[in-house]
Every structure is written in C-alpha cells, then in structure tokens.
XYZ file of C-alpha atoms in Angstrom:
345
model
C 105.283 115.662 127.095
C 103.739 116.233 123.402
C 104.679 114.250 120.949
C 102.399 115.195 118.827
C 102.307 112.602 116.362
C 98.511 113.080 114.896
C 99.787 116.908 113.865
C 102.571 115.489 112.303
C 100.902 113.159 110.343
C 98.466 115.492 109.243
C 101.695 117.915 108.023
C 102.372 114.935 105.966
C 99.571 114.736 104.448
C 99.159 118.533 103.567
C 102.388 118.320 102.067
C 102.844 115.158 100.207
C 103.068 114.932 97.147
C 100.607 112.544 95.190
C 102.915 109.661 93.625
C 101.245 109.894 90.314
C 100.248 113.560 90.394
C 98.099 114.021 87.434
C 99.715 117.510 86.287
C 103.246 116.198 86.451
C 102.269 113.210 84.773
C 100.754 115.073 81.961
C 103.719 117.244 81.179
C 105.735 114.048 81.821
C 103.596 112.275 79.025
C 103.744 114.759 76.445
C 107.768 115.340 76.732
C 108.192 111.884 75.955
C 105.531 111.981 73.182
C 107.483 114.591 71.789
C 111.088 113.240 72.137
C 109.714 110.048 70.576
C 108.317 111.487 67.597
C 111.337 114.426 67.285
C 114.634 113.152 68.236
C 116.985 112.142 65.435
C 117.326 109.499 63.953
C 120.756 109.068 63.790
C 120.971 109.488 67.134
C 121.404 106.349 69.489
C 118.283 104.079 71.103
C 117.144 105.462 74.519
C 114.778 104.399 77.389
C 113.192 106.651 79.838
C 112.501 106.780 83.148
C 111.434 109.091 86.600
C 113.959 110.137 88.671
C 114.283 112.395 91.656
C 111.963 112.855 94.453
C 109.004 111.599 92.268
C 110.323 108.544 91.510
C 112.130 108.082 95.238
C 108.318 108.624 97.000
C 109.996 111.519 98.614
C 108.114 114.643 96.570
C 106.514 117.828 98.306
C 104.054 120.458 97.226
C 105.681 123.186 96.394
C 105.116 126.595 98.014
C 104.599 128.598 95.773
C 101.337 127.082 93.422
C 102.312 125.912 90.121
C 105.690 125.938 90.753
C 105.937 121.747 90.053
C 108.812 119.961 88.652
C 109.805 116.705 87.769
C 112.997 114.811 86.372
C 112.959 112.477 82.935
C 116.214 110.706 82.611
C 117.192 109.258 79.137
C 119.440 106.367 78.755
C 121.010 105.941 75.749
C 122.037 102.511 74.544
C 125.998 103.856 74.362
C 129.059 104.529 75.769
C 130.730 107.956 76.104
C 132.969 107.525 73.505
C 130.157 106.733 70.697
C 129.755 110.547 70.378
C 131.728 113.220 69.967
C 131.045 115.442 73.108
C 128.307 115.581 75.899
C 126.929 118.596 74.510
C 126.378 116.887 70.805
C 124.139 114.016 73.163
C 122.483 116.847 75.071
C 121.645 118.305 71.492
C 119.405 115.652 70.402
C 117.472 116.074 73.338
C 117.498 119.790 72.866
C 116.665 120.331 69.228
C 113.381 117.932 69.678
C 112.369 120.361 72.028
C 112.716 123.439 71.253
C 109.913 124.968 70.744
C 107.704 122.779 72.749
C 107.311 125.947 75.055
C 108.977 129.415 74.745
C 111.441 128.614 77.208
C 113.960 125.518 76.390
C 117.103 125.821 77.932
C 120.354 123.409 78.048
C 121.662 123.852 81.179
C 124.944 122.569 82.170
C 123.358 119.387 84.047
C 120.265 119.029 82.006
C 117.663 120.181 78.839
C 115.008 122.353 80.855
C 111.389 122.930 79.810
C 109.507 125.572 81.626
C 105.800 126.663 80.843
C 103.838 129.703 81.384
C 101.976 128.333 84.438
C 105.547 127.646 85.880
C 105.574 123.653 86.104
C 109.247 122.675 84.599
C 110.311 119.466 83.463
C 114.199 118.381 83.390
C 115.679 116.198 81.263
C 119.023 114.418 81.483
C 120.808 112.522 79.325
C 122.820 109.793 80.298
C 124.953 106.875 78.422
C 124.697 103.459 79.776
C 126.098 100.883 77.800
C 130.411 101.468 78.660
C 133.058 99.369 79.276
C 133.479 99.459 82.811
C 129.766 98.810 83.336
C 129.634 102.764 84.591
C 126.701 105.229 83.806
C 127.590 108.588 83.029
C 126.103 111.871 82.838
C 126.352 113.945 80.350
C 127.397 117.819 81.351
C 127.629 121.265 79.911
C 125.608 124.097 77.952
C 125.792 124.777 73.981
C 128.308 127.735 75.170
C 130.262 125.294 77.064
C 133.951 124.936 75.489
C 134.633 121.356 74.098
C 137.370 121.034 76.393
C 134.898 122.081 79.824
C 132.150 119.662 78.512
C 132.148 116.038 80.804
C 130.603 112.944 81.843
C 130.314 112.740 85.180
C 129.775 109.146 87.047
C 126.128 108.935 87.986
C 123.669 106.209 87.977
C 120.383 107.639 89.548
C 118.157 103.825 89.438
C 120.891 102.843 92.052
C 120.143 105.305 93.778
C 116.171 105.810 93.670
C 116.584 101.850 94.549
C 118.295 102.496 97.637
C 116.072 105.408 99.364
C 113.140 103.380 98.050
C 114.462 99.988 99.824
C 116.183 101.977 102.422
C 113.995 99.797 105.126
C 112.774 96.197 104.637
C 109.569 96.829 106.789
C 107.309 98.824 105.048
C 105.742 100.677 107.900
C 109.295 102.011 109.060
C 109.821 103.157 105.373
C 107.023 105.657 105.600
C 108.486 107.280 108.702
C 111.335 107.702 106.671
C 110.018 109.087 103.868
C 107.945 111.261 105.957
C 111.366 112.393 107.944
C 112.538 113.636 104.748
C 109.681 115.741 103.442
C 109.294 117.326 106.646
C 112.980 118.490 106.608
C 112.232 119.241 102.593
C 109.197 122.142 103.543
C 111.693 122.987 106.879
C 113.844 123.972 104.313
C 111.457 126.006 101.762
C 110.185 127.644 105.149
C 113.359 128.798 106.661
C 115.232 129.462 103.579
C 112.543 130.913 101.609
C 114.168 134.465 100.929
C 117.586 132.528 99.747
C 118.074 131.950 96.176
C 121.727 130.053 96.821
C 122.947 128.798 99.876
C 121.047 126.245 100.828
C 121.101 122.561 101.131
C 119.244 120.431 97.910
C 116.186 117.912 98.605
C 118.858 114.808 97.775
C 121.569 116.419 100.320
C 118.481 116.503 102.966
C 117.638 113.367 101.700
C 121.418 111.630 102.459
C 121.227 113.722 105.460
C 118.360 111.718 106.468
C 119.463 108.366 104.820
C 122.681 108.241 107.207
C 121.336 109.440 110.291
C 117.819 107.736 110.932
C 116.980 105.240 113.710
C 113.460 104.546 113.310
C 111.498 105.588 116.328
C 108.169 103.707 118.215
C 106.839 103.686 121.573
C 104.821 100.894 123.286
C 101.616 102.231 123.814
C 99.836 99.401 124.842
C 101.511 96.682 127.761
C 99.508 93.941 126.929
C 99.101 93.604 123.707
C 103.024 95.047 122.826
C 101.467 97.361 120.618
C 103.731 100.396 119.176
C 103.182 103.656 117.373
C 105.785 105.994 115.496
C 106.944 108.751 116.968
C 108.268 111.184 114.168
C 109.353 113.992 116.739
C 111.725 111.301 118.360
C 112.716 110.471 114.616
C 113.375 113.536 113.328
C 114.988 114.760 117.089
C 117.556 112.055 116.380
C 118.375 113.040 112.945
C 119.205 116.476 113.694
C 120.952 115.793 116.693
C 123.009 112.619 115.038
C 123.446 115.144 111.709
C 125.041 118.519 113.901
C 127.506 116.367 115.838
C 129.547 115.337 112.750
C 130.057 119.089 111.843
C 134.092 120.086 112.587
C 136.076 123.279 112.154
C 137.401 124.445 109.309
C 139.657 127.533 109.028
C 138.926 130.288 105.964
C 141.640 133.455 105.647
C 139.980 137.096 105.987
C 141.696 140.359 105.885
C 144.735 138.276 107.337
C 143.008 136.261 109.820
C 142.152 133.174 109.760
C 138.288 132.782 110.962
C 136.646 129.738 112.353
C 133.885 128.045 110.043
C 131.542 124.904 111.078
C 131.727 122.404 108.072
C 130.854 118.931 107.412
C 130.015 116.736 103.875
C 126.783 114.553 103.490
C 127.844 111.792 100.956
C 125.470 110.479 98.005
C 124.542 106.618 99.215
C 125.391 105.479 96.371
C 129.185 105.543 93.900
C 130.484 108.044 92.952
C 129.942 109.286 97.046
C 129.887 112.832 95.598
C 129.705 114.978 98.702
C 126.394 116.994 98.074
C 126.640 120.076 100.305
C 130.428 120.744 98.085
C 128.586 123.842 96.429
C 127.739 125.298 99.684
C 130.173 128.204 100.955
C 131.511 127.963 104.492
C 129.650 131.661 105.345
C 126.899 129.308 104.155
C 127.345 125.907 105.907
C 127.281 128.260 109.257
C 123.850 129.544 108.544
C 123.106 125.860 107.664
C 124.195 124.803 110.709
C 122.844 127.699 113.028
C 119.257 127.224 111.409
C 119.368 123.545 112.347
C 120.350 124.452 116.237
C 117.080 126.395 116.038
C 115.271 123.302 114.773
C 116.483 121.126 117.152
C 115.934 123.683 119.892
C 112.081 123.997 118.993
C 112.107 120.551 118.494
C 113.204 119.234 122.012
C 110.719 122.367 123.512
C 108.145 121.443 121.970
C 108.402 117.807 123.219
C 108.954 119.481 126.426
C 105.420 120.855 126.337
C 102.588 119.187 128.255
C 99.960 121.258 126.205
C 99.709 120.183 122.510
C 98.743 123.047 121.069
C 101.176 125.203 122.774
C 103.965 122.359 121.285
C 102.449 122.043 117.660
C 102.796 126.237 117.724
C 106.220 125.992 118.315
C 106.637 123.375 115.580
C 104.675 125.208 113.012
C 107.466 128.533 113.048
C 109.904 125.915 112.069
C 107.936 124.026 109.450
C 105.409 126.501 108.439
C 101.502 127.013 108.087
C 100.693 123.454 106.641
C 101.739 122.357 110.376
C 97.951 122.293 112.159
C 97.364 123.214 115.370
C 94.659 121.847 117.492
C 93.143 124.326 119.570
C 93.129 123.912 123.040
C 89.800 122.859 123.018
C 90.175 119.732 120.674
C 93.712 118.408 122.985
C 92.516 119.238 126.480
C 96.074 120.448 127.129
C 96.505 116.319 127.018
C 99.533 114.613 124.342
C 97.464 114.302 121.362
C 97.041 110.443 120.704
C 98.507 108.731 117.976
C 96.782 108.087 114.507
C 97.193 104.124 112.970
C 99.567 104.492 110.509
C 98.048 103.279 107.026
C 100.035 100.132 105.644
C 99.544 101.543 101.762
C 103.008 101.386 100.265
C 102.493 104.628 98.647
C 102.912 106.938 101.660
C-alpha cells in the first residue's frame, strides 16, 4: 500500500501559491494607488480588501507562466439605493482606471485590468451599509440595459472567514487547504483544452468544504503519534462528493435522455448553487472525469511500489506531481514528511 504522502506534499509545495506573492502584490498595490488618487469625488467612501483564493490561503500557480490573477473588492460606505444603478457604482471604479493598461474592461461581475505580461487584476464593487444589514454586489456591463443591471446578495469576508476557520486545529487546516489546491491543478490538468464547462476554484472549494473528514494514521504505538494522509483525504472527498449526484432527465429529438446532476452550495447566504452555469452534457463529463480520479486514486493506493503509485497519480494531477525513482523508494511506502506547524501553508 502507497500512500504516498512525501510526493504529495512535495505537489503542494510546487504548486502553492506564496500568500504574499510579490508580483500580485505589486499590481495589487498600484490599483489601489490609483483608485485612491482617481476615483471621484462625489462618489461614496470605500475600503478595500483581498478576496478569493489569495485571501482564503487556497491560491495555485497557474499553468500557464504569467497568467496570475487576483481579486480587490471595494466596499462602499452605502446602500443600493444611494445610487442610481449598479453600473453608475461600477463606473467610478471604471473611469479611474481606464487607461491604467490598454485593456480595462467592465464585465458584468467586475472592472477587469489585464497587462501585457498577462497578470489580471479584478475588481468588484460592492455596497455595504443597507437596511437589512445585507452586502450586495453590484452586476452588469456599460451595455447592460438599466432594467438587466442588479445587486446580487454576496458578502465574500463571510465567506473567506469560513474556509479560513473551516478547522479549529491548525494542522488539520493545512490538509484542507492542501485538498483543495490539489483538486484546483486536477482541474487545470484535466480540463486544460476546455474554455467553458468546467467547475470554478470556489465550486471545488465548497466541494471540498462539505465533504472533508480529515485523515491521520498512527504511525507510532507508543508514543500515539499520527501523520496525514492526503490520499485517504482526498479518496474520501471524491467518493463522499460522486454519491450525492442523481438523475436528471433533458428532452432530445423527442426523447428524454438520462443526465447525472448534482449542486455544490456556497457555505455561506445566499447558498447560491455554484456548478448552476454548468450544462448537464457538462456535469456528465464532470462527473465521468472524477470516476477516473477516484479510480487512479484507490490504484494507486493499491500499489506496493511508490513510484509505480505516484505515476499513476501524476496523469491525474500533472507534471508538478514528483516521482521518486525506484531507486530512492525501494519499492517500500514512501514515509511520511512532519508536517510544518506555520499557519501559512
């Protein structure tokens, strides 16, 4: 049996993403220079603040070099109804940067600025201060219809709070941040020729979130010493995750055809359900490439020779997975590495 928890480790490490990585925090640094000194002054008061899988300690290396992002939320000291329309909000934040770069672009969620080397940064606009003690986003691009434009429910510091907290013991909140970004490059690997159609880092992240049952073995009788065992972990969450998916019936040509489906809800209100984009045609190759996962998975545990096992796992989850050679393992389960107690893994 391989468990092999030292390659796994090592995949985390070649694909983490540094916490304060010094290019994003440079093009971090100088949007918010420039929104300071450029937005309008009649508009509202705003703070900033990191969101996404920066600010959630759940960030991979892209694979594809220089193809960084991050997410700078805005919230502005109002309610929804102290401006005229989303898109007039979004404008502030749109005017004071254009031309920043060559390409600024108001998308429908967000104000996106993308430089030449291809790091982007987006920007979203949120008000804060309403009535019902609700955040809301504000939605919709400068060709967007009055009547089409919306705030949507969304507070995202509840929910970097709750993957951040999502375990009290430190130790067991690393193997679930590293359960995530594994499943985050699975998905750049196995979807990598698929511009739509895919699941999102935050749905992979809830996916995650709701299924997880943190995973150690005793390795030492005496002393009740235990290590992690991510391949259990992440065995679990697949497993736990492809059980909930049902049946769901779509008409073709007259027939109606068969489709697995299943939702992943946001932890935190609204609940959204985060795969709702996804087609059913597309939910089925979802599902069929997480069979395969699961299948190399449980193999690979199977295997008494490491290297043979960490081969199998790197066609799932890519080059960055090593493999020992046979040399280095001595066709013997590869032996656990301490796991650091730093907060920022």
């Amino acid at each position: 049996m391989s468990h092999c928890q030292k390659q796994f480790e090592e995949f985390h490490d070649n694909i983490k993403l540094s916490d304060e990585d010094s290019i994003l925090k440079e093009k971090r640094d100088i949007i918010i220079e420039r929104l300071e000194s450029k937005v309008p002054k009649d508009a509202k008061s705003y703070s900033h603040f990191n969101q996404g899988s920066y600010a959630m300690k759940t960030g991979i290396k892209p694979l594809v070099e220089g193809k960084y992002d991050i997410d700078l939320g805005l919230f502005f000291d109002m309610s929804k109804d102290d401006v005229g329309s989303p898109v007039e909000a979004k404008k502030w934040v749109f005017d004071a940067l254009v031309g920043h770069t060559n390409d600024v672009t108001m998308k429908t969620p967000c104000v996106t600025v993308t430089y030449a080397a291809g790091y982007h940064v987006d920007v979203t606009v949120y008000a804060a201060n309403n009535s019902d003690d609700k955040v809301y986003l504000a939605k919709g691009k400068l060709s967007t219809p009055i009547e089409n434009q919306k705030w949507d429910e969304s507070n995202p510091k509840d929910l970097i709070k709750e993957i951040r907290n999502r375990f009290p013991n430190s130790d067991d909140r690393k193997q679930f941040r590293r359960i995530i970004r594994y499943l985050k490059r699975w998905k750049d690997v196995q979807f990598s020729d698929t511009a739509n159609g895919k699941p999102t880092g935050i749905a992979l992240t809830s996916i995650v979130y709701h299924n997880i049952q943190i995973k150690t073995e005793v390795v030492d009788l005496f002393s009740g010493k235990k290590e992690y065992r991510d391949l259990d972990a992440i065995i679990h969450v697949i497993s736990s995750f492809i059980s909930q998916f049902t049946t769901k019936y779509e008409l073709e040509n007259g027939e109606w055809v068969p489709y697995p489906f299943v939702t992943v809800s946001l932890p935190v209100s609204p609940y959204p359900n985060l795969l709702e984009k996804m087609t059913l045609k597309q939910l089925k190759v979802f599902k069929d490439k997480l069979e395969k996962l699961l299948e190399a998975l449980e193999v690979a545990k199977a295997e008494v020779d490491p290297s043979e096992a960490a081969k199998i796992l790197e066609k799932q989850f890519g080059d960055s997975f090593p493999v020992p050679s046979k040399d280095d393992t001595g066709k013997k389960a590869s032996a656990p590495a301490v796991i650091p107690s730093s907060e920022s893994a």
